[in-house]
């Protein structure tokens, strides 16, 4: 019997699809879900941060990425907790596959999607997910995810550009940025947004443009 369901997330909607299986199994077994996100100092571009930074700025960038990761996990946890699920969150730092393997404890079941973010495919099968499945000392369930068909790319972007209000996911897509960065900026007040119960509901175009200007 499993005593905990562990779900590694990379900030993408594809990785989050593993939550469907995780919530069902956790509910049936009456065990908590632990959400984990790993900050890789070598891939800070995943958080919308500069990939190459000077030695003096690396620590600051990593801390910013960790704050964004924590805010992201909190946002994912809230709906699960609202449905009565016990949820724990943890931000780790280092190589994703190595950290996830080390995080496994006796009684855990790791549920991980086989694909990460569309386009960049952060956690593609054959890398992090497959490495965890090969080396973890606890059972691993791989959830195969196929990216949903999108509208015509040009039309889709034109639709986004025409809007006056954005959901965090839409703004992140428009800016080619991790949604965790958008959520964290909104939750900390650096980006003006409509927030309810710690959930970022919408962001006005004018506020998004102001935030982008301040980031330059």
C-alpha positions as a printed Julia matrix, in Angstrom:
216×3 Matrix{Float64}:
   0.0    0.0     0.0
   1.29   3.44   -0.9
   1.66   5.98    1.89
   2.29   9.0    -0.34
   1.8   10.0    -3.98
   4.64  12.11   -5.37
   4.07  14.23   -8.49
   7.04  16.03  -10.08
   5.97  19.14  -12.01
   7.88  21.37  -14.4
   5.41  24.24  -14.68
   3.73  22.98  -17.84
   0.09  21.92  -18.34
   1.33  18.63  -19.81
   3.2   17.7   -16.63
   0.11  18.65  -14.62
  -1.94  15.99  -16.4
  -0.35  13.48  -14.02
  -2.43  15.09  -11.26
  -5.59  13.38  -12.5
  -4.2    9.94  -11.72
  -2.5   11.19   -8.56
  -5.65  12.67   -7.08
  -7.7    9.56   -7.82
  -5.15   7.19   -6.29
  -4.51   9.44   -3.29
  -8.23   9.71   -2.61
  -8.78   5.95   -2.81
  -5.78   5.2    -0.57
  -6.38   8.09    1.82
  -2.79   9.33    1.48
  -1.27  12.79    0.85
   0.06  14.11   -2.44
   3.51  15.65   -2.5
   4.15  18.1    -5.33
   7.8   18.62   -6.25
   9.48  21.09   -8.55
  13.21  21.1    -9.16
  15.09  24.32   -9.89
  18.0   23.53  -12.18
  20.58  26.37  -11.97
  21.73  25.38  -15.45
  18.28  25.93  -16.95
  17.01  29.16  -15.44
  15.5   30.02  -18.82
  12.66  27.71  -17.81
  11.66  30.41  -15.33
  11.89  33.27  -17.8
  15.28  34.24  -16.36
  18.55  34.77  -18.17
  20.19  31.49  -19.03
  23.67  32.97  -18.78
  24.42  35.18  -15.79
  27.59  36.34  -14.12
  28.87  34.51  -11.04
  27.68  37.29   -8.78
  24.14  37.17  -10.12
  23.59  33.41  -10.16
  22.55  33.09   -6.51
  19.99  35.87   -6.91
  18.57  34.29  -10.06
  18.33  30.87   -8.42
  16.52  32.37   -5.42
  14.08  34.11   -7.75
  13.47  30.81   -9.55
  12.89  29.06   -6.22
  10.34  31.69   -5.18
   8.57  31.3    -8.52
   8.57  27.52   -8.14
   7.12  27.75   -4.62
   4.36  30.13   -5.78
   3.58  27.83   -8.68
   3.27  24.75   -6.46
   1.05  26.66   -4.05
  -1.24  27.58   -6.94
  -1.44  23.95   -8.06
  -2.05  22.7    -4.52
  -4.94  25.04   -3.71
  -7.61  23.4    -5.92
  -6.59  19.94   -4.67
  -6.88  21.09   -1.06
 -10.23  22.67   -1.87
 -11.46  19.2    -2.81
 -10.32  17.82    0.54
  -6.94  16.43   -0.5
  -3.92  16.74    1.8
  -1.1   18.29   -0.23
   2.55  18.9     0.57
   4.89  20.94   -1.63
   8.65  20.95   -1.96
  11.12  22.89   -4.09
  14.43  21.16   -4.74
  17.57  22.45   -6.41
  19.89  20.58   -8.75
  19.67  18.12  -11.61
  15.95  17.23  -11.96
  16.33  13.49  -12.53
  18.89  13.05   -9.76
  16.9   15.11   -7.25
  13.63  13.34   -8.01
  15.19   9.91   -7.64
  16.73  10.93   -4.31
  13.39  12.34   -3.1
  11.67   8.95   -3.21
  10.97   7.4     0.19
   9.69   3.94    1.14
   5.95   3.8     0.53
   6.01   6.45   -2.22
   4.5    6.14   -5.66
   5.91   8.64   -8.17
   3.53   9.67  -10.94
   5.18  11.66  -13.72
   4.11  12.74  -17.19
   6.27  11.64  -20.06
   6.24  15.07  -21.71
   6.94  18.53  -20.39
   6.25  21.87  -21.97
   5.14  21.92  -25.6
   7.9   23.07  -27.93
  10.78  23.01  -25.46
   9.55  19.65  -24.07
  11.37  20.12  -20.81
  10.77  16.67  -19.45
  10.61  14.49  -22.53
  10.42  10.74  -22.37
  14.01   9.54  -22.62
  15.32  12.17  -20.23
  13.91  13.08  -16.82
  10.82  10.87  -16.8
  12.64   7.85  -18.15
  15.64   8.4   -15.87
  13.34   8.52  -12.84
  11.6    5.33  -13.97
  14.95   3.55  -14.44
  16.68   4.63  -11.25
  14.02   5.32   -8.6
  13.95   2.94   -5.66
  10.15   3.28   -5.43
   7.38   2.45   -7.93
   6.94   4.92  -10.8
   3.84   5.44  -12.94
   4.47   7.11  -16.31
   1.51   9.03  -17.7
   1.81   9.36  -21.44
   0.67  12.79  -22.54
  -0.09  13.87  -26.07
  -0.25  17.65  -26.67
  -3.75  18.67  -27.57
  -4.29  20.07  -31.03
  -4.14  23.85  -31.06
  -5.84  26.33  -33.35
  -3.84  27.67  -36.28
  -0.72  29.22  -34.74
  -1.1   32.61  -36.41
  -4.79  32.84  -35.58
  -4.17  31.7   -32.01
  -1.52  34.34  -31.38
  -3.64  37.0   -33.05
  -6.48  36.07  -30.7
  -4.21  36.41  -27.67
  -2.85  39.75  -28.86
  -6.36  41.12  -29.27
  -7.4   40.5   -25.67
  -7.61  43.05  -22.86
  -7.51  40.44  -20.09
  -5.33  37.35  -19.75
  -5.32  34.26  -17.62
  -1.81  33.56  -16.24
  -1.37  30.65  -18.68
  -2.31  32.83  -21.64
   0.07  35.63  -20.69
   2.87  33.12  -20.13
   2.25  31.6   -23.55
   2.18  35.0   -25.21
   5.48  35.97  -23.59
   7.06  32.52  -23.99
   7.55  32.51  -20.24
   7.0   29.99  -17.45
   3.55  30.48  -15.93
   5.18  30.18  -12.48
   6.95  33.49  -13.07
   3.68  35.21  -13.93
   1.86  33.77  -10.93
   4.68  34.59   -8.54
   4.87  38.18   -9.77
   1.12  38.58   -9.32
   1.03  36.99   -5.86
   3.88  39.21   -4.65
   2.29  42.38   -6.03
   4.91  43.14   -8.67
   2.32  42.43  -11.36
  -1.15  43.88  -10.81
  -3.78  41.16  -11.18
  -7.2   40.05  -10.03
  -6.63  37.5    -7.27
  -9.13  35.4    -5.33
  -8.17  32.97   -2.55
  -4.52  33.07   -3.62
  -5.49  32.19   -7.2
  -4.49  34.56   -9.99
  -7.69  35.01  -11.97
  -6.86  37.56  -14.65
  -4.32  40.18  -15.68
  -5.12  43.34  -17.63
  -3.13  44.1   -20.77
  -2.03  47.49  -19.41
  -0.74  45.93  -16.2
   1.11  43.24  -18.14
   2.81  45.86  -20.31
   3.77  47.89  -17.23
   5.27  44.8   -15.59
   7.27  43.95  -18.71
   8.66  47.48  -18.85
   9.76  47.25  -15.22
  11.54  43.92  -15.9
  13.78  45.45  -18.57
